[in-house]
Short mmCIF file of C-alpha atoms and ligand atoms in Angstrom, two decimals:
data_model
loop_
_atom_site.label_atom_id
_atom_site.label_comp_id
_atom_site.label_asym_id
_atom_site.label_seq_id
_atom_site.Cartn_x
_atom_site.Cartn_y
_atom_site.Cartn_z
CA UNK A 7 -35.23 8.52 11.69
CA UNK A 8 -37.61 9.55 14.68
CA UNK A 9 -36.69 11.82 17.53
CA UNK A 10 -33.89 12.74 15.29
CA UNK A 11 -35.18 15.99 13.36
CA UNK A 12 -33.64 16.72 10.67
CA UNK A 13 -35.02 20.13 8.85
CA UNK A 14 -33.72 20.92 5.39
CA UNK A 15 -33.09 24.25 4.82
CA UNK A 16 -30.76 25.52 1.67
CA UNK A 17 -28.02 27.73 2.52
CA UNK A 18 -28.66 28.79 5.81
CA UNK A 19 -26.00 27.17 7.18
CA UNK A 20 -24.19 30.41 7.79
CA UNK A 21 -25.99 30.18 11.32
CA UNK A 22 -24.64 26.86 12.33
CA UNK A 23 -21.11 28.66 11.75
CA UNK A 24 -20.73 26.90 7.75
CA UNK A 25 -20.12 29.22 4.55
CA UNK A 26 -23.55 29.50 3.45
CA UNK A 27 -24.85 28.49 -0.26
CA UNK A 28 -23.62 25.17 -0.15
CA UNK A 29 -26.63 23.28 -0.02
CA UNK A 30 -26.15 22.23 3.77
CA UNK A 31 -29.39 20.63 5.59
CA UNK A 32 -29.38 22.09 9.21
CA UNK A 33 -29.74 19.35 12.07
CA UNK A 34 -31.55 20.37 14.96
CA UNK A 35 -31.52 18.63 18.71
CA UNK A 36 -28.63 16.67 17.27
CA UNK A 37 -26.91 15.18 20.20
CA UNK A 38 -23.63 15.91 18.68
CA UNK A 39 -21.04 18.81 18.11
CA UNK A 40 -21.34 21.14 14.67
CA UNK A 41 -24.42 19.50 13.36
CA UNK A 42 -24.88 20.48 9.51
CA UNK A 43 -25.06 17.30 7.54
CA UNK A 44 -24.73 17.35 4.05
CA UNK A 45 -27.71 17.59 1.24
CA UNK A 46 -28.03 13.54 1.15
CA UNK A 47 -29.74 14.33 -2.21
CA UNK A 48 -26.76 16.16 -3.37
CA UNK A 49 -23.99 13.37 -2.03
CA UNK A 50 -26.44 10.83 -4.08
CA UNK A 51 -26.41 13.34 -6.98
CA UNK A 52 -22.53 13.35 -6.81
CA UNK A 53 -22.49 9.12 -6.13
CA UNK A 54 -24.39 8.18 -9.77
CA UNK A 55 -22.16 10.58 -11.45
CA UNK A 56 -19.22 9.44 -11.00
CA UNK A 57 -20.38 5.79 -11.77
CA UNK A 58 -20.78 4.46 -8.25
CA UNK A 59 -23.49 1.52 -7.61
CA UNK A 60 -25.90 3.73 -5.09
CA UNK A 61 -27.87 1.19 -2.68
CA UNK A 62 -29.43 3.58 -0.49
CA UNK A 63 -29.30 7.47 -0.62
CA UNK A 64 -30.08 8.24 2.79
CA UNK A 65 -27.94 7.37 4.59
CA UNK A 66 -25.68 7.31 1.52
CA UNK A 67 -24.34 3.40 0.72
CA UNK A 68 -22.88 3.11 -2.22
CA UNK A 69 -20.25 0.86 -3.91
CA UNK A 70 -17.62 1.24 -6.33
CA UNK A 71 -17.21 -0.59 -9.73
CA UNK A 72 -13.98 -2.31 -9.71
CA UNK A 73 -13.61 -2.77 -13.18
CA UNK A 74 -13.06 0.83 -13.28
CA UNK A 75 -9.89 0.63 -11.49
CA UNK A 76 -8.06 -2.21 -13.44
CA UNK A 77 -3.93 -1.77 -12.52
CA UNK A 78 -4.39 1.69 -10.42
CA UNK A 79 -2.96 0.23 -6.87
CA UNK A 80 -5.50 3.19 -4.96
CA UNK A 81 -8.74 3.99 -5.81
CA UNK A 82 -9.60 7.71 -6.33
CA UNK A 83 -11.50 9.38 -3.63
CA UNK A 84 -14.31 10.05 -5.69
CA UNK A 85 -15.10 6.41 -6.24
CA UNK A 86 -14.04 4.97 -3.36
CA UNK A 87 -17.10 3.11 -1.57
CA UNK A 88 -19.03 4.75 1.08
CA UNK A 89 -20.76 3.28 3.79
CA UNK A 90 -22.90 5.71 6.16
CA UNK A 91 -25.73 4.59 9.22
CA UNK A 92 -26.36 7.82 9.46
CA UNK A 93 -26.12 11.47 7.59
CA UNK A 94 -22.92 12.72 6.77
CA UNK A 95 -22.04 15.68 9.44
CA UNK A 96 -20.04 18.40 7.93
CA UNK A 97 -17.94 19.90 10.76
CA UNK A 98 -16.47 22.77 10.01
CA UNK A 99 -12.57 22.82 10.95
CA UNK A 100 -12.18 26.01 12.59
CA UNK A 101 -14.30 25.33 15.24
CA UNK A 102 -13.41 21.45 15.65
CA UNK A 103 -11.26 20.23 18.08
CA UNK A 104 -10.25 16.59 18.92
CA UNK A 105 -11.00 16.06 22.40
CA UNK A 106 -8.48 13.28 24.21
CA UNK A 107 -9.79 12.22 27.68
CA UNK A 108 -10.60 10.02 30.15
CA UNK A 109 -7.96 7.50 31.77
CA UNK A 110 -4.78 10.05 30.36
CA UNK A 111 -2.23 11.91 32.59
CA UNK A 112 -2.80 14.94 30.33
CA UNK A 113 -6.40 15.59 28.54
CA UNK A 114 -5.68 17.30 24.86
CA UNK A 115 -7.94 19.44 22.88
CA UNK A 116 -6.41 19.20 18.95
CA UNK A 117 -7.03 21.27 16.26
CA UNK A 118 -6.31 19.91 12.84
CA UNK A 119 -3.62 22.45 12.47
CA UNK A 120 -2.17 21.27 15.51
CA UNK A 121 -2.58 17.60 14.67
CA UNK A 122 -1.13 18.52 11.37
CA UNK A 123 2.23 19.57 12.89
CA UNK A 124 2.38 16.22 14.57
CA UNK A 125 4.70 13.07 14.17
CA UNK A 126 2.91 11.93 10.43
CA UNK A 127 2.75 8.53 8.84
CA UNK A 128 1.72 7.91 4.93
CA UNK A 129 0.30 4.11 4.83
CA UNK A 130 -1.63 2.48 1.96
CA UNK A 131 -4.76 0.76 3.35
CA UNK A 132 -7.83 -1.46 1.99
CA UNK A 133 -10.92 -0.63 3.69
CA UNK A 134 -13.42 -3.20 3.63
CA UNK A 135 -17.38 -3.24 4.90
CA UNK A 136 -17.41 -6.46 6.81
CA UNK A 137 -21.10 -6.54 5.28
CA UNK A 138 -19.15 -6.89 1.55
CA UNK A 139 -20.36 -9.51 -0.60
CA UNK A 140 -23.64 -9.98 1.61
CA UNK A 141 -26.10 -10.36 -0.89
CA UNK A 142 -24.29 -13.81 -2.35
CA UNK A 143 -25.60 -15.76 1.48
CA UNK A 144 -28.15 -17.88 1.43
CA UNK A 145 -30.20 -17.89 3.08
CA UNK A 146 -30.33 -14.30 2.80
CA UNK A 147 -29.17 -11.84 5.42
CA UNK A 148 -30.81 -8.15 6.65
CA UNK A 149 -28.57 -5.33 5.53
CA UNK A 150 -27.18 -3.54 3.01
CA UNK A 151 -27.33 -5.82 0.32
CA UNK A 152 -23.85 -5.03 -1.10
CA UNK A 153 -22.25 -7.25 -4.02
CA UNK A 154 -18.46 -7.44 -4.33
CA UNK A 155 -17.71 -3.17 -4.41
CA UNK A 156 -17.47 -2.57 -0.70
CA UNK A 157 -14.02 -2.52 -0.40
CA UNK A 158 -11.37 0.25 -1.51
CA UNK A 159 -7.79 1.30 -1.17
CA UNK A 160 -6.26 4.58 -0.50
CA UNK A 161 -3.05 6.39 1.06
CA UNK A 162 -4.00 7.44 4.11
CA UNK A 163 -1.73 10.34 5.90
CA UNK A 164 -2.41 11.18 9.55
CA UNK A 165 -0.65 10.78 13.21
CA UNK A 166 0.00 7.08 14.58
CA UNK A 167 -2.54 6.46 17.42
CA UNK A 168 0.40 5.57 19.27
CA UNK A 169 1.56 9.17 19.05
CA UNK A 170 -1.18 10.51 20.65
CA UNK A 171 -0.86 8.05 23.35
CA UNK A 172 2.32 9.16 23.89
CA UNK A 173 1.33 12.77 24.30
CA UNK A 174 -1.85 11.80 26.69
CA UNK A 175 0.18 9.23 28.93
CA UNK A 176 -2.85 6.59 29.19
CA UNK A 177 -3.25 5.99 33.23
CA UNK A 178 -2.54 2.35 34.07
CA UNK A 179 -6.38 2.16 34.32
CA UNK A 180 -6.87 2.35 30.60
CA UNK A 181 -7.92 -0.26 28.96
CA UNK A 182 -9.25 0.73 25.69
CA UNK A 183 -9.74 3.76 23.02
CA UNK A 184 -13.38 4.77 22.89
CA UNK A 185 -13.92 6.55 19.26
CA UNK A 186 -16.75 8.32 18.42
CA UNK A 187 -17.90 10.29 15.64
CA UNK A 188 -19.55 13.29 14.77
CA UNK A 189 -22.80 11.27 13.19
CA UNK A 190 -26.01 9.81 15.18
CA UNK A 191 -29.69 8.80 14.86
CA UNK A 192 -32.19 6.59 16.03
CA UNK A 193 -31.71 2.68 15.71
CA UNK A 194 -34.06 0.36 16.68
CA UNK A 195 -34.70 -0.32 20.71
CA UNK A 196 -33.21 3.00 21.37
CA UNK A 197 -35.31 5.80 22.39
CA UNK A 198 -32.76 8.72 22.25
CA UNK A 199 -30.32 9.06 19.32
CA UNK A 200 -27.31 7.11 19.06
CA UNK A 201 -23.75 8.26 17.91
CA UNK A 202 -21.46 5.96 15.95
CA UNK A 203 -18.73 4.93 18.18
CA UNK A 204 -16.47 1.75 19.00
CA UNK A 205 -13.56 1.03 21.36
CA UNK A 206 -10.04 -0.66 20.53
CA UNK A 207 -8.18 -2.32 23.04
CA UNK A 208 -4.70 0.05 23.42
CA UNK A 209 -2.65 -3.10 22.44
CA UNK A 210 -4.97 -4.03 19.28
CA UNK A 211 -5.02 -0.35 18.46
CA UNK A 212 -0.78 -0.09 18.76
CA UNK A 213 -0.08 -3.13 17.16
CA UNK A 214 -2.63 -2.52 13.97
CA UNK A 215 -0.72 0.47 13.74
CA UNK A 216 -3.91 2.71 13.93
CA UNK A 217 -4.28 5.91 12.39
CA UNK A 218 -5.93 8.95 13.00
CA UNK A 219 -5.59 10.35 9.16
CA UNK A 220 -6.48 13.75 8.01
CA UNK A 221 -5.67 13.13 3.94
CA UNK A 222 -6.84 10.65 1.68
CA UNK A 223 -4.55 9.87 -1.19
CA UNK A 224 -2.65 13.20 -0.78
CA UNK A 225 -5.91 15.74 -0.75
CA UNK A 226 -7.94 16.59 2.64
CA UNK A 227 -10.32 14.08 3.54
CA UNK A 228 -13.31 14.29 1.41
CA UNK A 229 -16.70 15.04 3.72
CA UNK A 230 -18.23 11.40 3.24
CA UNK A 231 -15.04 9.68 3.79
CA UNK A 232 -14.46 11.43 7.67
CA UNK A 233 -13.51 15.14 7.14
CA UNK A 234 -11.56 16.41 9.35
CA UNK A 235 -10.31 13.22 10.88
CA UNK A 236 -11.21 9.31 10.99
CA UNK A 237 -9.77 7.09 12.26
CA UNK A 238 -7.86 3.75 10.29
CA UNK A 239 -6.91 0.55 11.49
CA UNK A 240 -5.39 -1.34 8.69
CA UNK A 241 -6.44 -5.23 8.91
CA UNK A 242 -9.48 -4.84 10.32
CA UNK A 243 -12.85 -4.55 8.64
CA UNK A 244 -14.20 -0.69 8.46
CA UNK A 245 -16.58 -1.21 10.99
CA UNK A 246 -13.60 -0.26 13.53
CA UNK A 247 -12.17 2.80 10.85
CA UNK A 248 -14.25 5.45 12.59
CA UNK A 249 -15.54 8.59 10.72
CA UNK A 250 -16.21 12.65 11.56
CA UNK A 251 -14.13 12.23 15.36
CA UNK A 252 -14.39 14.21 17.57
CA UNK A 253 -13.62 13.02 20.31
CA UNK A 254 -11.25 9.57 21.88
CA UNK A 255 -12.19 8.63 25.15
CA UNK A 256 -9.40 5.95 27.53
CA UNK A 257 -12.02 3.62 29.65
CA UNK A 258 -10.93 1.43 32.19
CA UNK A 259 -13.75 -1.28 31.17
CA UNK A 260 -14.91 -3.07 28.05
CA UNK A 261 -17.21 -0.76 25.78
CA UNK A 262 -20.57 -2.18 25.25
CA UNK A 263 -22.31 -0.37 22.33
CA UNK A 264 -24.95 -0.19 19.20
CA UNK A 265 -21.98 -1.43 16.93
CA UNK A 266 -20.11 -2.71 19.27
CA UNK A 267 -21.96 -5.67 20.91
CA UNK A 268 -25.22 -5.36 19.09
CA UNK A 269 -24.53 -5.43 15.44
CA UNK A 270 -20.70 -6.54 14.03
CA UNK A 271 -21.14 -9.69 15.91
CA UNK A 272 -20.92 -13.05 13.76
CA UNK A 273 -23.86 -14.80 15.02
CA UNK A 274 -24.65 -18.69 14.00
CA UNK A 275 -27.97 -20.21 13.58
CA UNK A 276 -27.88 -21.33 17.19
CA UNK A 277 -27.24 -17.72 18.32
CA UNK A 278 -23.71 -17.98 19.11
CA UNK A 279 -21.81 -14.89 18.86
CA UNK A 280 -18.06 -13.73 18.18
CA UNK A 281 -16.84 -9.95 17.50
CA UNK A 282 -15.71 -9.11 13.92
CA UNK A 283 -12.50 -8.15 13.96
CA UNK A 284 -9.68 -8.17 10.89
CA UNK A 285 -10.65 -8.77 7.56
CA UNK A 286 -10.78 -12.08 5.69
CA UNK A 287 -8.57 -13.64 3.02
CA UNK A 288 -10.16 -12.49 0.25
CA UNK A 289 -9.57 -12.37 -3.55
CA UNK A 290 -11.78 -10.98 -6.79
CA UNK A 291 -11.66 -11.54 -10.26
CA UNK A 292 -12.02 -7.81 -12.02
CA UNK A 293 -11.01 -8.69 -15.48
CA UNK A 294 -12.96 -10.38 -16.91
CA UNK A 295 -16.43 -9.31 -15.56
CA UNK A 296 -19.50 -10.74 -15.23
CA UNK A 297 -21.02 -11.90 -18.78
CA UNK A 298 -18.33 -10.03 -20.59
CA UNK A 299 -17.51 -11.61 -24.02
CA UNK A 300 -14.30 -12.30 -25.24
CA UNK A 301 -12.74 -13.93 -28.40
CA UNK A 302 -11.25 -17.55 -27.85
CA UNK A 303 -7.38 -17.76 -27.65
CA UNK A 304 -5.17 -16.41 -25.12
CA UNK A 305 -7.15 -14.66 -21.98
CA UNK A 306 -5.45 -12.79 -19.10
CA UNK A 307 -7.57 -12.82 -15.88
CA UNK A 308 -6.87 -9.91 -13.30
CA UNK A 309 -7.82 -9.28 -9.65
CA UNK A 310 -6.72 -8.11 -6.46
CA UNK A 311 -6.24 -9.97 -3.24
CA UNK A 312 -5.83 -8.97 0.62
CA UNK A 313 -5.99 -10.53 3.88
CA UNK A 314 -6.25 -9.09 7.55
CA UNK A 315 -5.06 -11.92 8.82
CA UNK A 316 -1.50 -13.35 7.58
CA UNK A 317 -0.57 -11.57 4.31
CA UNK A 318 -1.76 -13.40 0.93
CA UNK A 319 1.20 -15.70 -0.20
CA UNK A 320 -0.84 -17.14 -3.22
CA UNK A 321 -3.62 -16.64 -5.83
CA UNK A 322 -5.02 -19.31 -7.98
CA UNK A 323 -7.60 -19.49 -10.79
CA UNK A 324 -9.44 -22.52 -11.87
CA UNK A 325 -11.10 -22.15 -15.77
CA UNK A 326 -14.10 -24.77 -15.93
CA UNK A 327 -13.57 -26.04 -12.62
CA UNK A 328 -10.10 -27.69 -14.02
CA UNK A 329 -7.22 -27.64 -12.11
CA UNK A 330 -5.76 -24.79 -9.95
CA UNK A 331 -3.28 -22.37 -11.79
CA UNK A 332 -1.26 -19.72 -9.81
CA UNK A 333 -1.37 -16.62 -11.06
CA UNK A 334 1.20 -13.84 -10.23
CA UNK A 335 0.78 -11.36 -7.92
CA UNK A 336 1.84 -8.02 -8.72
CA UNK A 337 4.18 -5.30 -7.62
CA UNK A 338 5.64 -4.99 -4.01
CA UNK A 339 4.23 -6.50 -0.98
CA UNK A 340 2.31 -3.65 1.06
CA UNK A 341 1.22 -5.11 4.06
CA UNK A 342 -2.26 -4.28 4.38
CA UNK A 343 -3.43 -2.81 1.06
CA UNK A 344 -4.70 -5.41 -1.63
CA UNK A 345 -2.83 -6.38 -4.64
CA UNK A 346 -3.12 -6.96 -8.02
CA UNK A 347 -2.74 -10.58 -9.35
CA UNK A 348 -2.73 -11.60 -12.97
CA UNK A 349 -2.81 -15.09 -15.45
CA UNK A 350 -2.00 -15.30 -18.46
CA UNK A 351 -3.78 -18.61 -19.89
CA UNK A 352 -5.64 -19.78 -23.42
CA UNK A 353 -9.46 -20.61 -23.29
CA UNK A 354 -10.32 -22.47 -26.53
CA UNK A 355 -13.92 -23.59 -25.99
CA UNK A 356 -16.85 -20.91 -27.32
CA UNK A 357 -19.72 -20.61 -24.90
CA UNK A 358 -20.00 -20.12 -21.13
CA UNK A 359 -17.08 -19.86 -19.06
CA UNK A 360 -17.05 -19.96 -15.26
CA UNK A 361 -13.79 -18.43 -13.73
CA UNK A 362 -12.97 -18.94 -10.32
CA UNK A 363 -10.08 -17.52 -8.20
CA UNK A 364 -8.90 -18.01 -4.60
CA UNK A 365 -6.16 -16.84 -2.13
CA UNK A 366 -3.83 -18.85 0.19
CA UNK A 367 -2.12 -16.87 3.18
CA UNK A 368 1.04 -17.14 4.82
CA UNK A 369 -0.85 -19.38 7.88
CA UNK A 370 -2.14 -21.69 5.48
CA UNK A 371 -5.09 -20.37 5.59
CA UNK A 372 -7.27 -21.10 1.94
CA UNK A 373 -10.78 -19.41 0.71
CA UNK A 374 -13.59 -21.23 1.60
CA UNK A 375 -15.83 -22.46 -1.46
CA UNK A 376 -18.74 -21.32 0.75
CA UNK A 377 -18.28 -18.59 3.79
CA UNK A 378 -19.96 -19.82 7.09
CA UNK A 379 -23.60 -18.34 7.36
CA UNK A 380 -23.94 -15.82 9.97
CA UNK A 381 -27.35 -13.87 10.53
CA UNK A 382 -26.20 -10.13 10.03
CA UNK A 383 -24.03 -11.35 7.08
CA UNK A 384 -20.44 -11.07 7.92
CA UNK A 385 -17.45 -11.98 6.38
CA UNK A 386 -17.87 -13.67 3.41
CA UNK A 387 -15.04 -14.15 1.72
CA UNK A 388 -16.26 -17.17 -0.16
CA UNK A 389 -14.44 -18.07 -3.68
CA UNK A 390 -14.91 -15.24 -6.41
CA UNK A 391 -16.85 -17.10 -9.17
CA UNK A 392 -16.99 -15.08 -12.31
CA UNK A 393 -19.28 -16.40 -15.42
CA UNK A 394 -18.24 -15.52 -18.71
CA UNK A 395 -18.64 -16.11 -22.13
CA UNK A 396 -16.04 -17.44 -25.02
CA UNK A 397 -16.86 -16.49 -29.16
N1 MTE B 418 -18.71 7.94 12.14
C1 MTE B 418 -18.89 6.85 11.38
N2 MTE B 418 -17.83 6.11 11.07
C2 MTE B 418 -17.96 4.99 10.30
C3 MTE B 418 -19.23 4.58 9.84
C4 MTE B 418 -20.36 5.41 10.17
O1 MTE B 418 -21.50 5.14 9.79
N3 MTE B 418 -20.13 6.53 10.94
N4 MTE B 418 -19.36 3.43 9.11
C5 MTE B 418 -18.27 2.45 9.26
C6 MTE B 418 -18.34 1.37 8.29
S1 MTE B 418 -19.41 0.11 8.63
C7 MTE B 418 -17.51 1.33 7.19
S2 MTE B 418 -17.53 0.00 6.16
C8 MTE B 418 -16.56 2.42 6.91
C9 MTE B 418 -16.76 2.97 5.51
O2 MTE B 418 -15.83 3.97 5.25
P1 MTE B 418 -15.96 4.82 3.89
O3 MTE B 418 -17.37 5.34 3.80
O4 MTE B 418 -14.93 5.88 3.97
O5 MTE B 418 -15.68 3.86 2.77
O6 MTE B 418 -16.69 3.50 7.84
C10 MTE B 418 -16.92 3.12 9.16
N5 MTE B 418 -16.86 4.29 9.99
MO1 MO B 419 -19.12 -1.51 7.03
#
C-alpha cells in the first residue's frame, strides 16, 4: 500500500478514541471514519493458533481446515475463514453510527444500541469467497490462491435489510443499496485510496433476505469478521456480505466500482464478462482427507453440500470412478447454510483410493467435472476429488 500510510504505533490508540494497550496500529490520512486497524501481526499471530491455513498476513487471508469441524452444523468464530483486501479497521462502537441516506424519505443515523432494539432475525448462513477452490484452475488464475477452506457457516443475528427500508422509505428514485465499509487502500490504477463497497439492487437485496447482523453465532461480531455490523446476503458469494459498515447509501443509478465492475466479474478467454452473483452448487468430501489411511472394510465418507442457486436435492459419491452412490444428507433442510451428507459403503482393495462426490439441485442442475475457466478465478465448483489410501 502507497498513499495509504499506515504508522504502527503500540498502544496509543487512546488518541484515536480506542482503550489503549491493545496493540492497535494507528492509520493516518485514512479516507475513512475511526481509523485504528488492528496489529495485522497480532490477527496472524491469533490465525496459526487456532489452526487456520494463513495465505497472506497482511491483509489477513486465511482459511479454515474443515476436517476440524466434522458434524458441528456452524463453524466457531475463531476458525471461521477470513478474507480481507485491506487492514482490518477497528471502530470503536460508541462513536459509530450507521449512516442511511441518499434516495430515502427519512435519512437515519443508527447506533448499534439502537439497531439492537430493532425488528431481529437469527438465520444460519454459509459464506463463501467466490475465489474458493482457485488454486485447482488451470491454467492458473491471479489471486489468493485458496484450496477448498474458503467457505464457513455461522448464525448470524441482525435486522432484515428490509426493515431498515421500511424505516428510511426508499424514494421511487432508488434503485439500489450502496454498502460500504469502514476498510480502504490503494489498488492498482487508482491514485487515491479506495474503500470496499458494493451495491444490491433493493429487489435482490429483499428477496435474498439480506441482513445487516451484529452477532455471529450468538457472541458480538468478532473484529475480522465486521465488528460492529456487516452486512449478509445468504446465497450469494461473500464478495456482496460487506464488512466494518458504516454507512448504506439508496442511488438512483447502477454502481460502478473497484469490486463491483472491475474485479468479481467472470471473464472468459475472449474477455467476455458476467457479474458474480449467488454461489454455486457445491459439495466437499471432509472425511476422509487427503492421503489419510484407513483399514479396508466398511468406510463412511462425510461432507457438506450447499447451493445459492436451487437448494441441493442430492449428493453422490463415486469410489474408483465406479458407479454413482447417493449418500444421505443430514439433518433439516436450512435454506442457505450447507449440510452435512454421509455414505456408508465397504472399500476392499489396499492401495490408492480416489473418492469423488457431487451435488444435484432442485433445477437439475449437476457439478461440473471441470468448472468453466475464468481469468480472476471464479466459481469453481468443480467435482470434489479426494485421493486416499486403503491398508
Ligand atoms: N469491508 C469489507 N467487506 C468484505 C471484504 C473486505 O475486504 N472488506 N471482503 C469480502 C469478501 S471477498 C469475502 S469472501 C467476505 C469474507 O468474510 P469473512 O472474512 O467474515 O469470512 O467478506 C467480504 N466483505
Ligand atoms: Mo471473497
Amino acid at each position: 500500500m502507497v498513499s495509504f500510510s499506515a504508522r504502527a504505533r503500540l498502544s496509543t490508540a487512546a488518541a484515536a478514541g480506542d482503550q489503549a494497550g491493545t496493540g492497535e496500529v494507528e492509520v493516518l490520512r485514512a479516507s475513512t471514519p475511526a481509523a485504528v486497524m488492528v496489529d495485522p501481526e497480532q490477527a496472524c499471530r491469533d490465525a496459526v493458533n487456532v489452526g487456520l491455513i494463513v495465505h497472506r498476513a497482511h491483509p489477513l487471508n486465511c482459511e479454515t481446515d474443515l476436517g476440524a469441524l466434522i458434524g458441528g452444523v456452524v463453524m466457531p468464530n475463531a476458525r471461521f475463514y477470513v478474507r480481507n483486501h485491506f487492514h482490518i479497521p477497528r471502530l470503536a462502537s460508541p462513536a459509530w453510527r450507521l449512516s442511511v441516506r441518499g434516495h430515502v424519505g427519512r435519512s437515519l443515523s443508527l447506533s448499534l444500541s439502537e439497531l439492537r432494539t430493532m425488528r431481529s432475525q437469527a438465520l444460519v448462513a454459509t459464506l463463501e469467497c467466490a475465489g474458493n477452490g482457485r488454486s485447482r484452475f488451470s491454467p492458473p488464475t491471479a489471486g489468493e490462491q485458496w484450496r477448498l477452506g474458503a467457505v464457513s457457516t455461522a448464525e448470524w443475528t441482525g435486522v432484515p435489510v428490509s426493515e431498515l427500508l421500511e424505516r428510511c422509505g426508499p424514494r421511487t428514485s432508488a434503485r439500489e443499496l450502496l454498502f460500504r465499509g469502514a476498510d480502504a487502500g490503494s489498488v492498482p490504477g487508482r491514485r487515491v485510496p479506495v474503500r470496499y463497497e458494493r451495491s444490491l439492487r433493493l429487489d435482490e437485496a429483499v428477496r435474498s433476505g439480506a441482513l445487516l447482523a451484529y452477532a455471529m453465532n450468538g457472541e458480538p461480531l468478532p473484529t475480522r469478521h465486521g465488528y460492529p455490523l456487516r452486512l449478509v446476503v445468504p446465497g450469494w458469494f461473500a464478495m456482496a456480505s460487506v464488512k466494518w459498515l458504516t454507512e448504506i447509501e439508496l442511488i438512483d443509478h447502477e454502481f460502478t466500482g473497484r469490486f463491483q465492475t472491475e474485479t468479481y466479474q467472470y471473464e472468459t478467454a475472449a474477455g467476455e464478462r458476467a457479474p458474480v452473483t449467488r454461489q454455486n452448487l457445491r459439495s466437499l468430501i471432509v472425511e476422509p482427507a487427503a492421503g489419510e489411511r484407513r483399514a479396508s472394510g466398511a468406510m463412511t465418507i462425510r461432507g457438506v453440500a450447499w447451493s445459492g442457486e436451487a437448494p441441493v436435492r442430492t449428493v453422490e459419491v463415486s469410489v474408483e470412478h465406479g458407479p454413482w452412490m447417493r449418500a444421505s444428507v443430514v439433518g433439516d433442510p436450512v435454506r442457505h447454510a450447507w449440510r452435512w451428507w454421509e455414505l456408508l459403503t465397504r472399500i476392499e482393495r489396499a492401495g490408492a483410493v480416489s473418492l469423488r462426490a457431487r451435488a444435484t439441485d432442485e433445477a437439475g442442475r449437476t457439478q461440473p467435472g471441470r468448472a468453466p475457466w475464468n481469468r480472476m478465478g471464479y466459481g469453481n465448483n468443480a467435482i470434489h476429488d479426494v485421493e486416499m489410501v486403503v491398508r
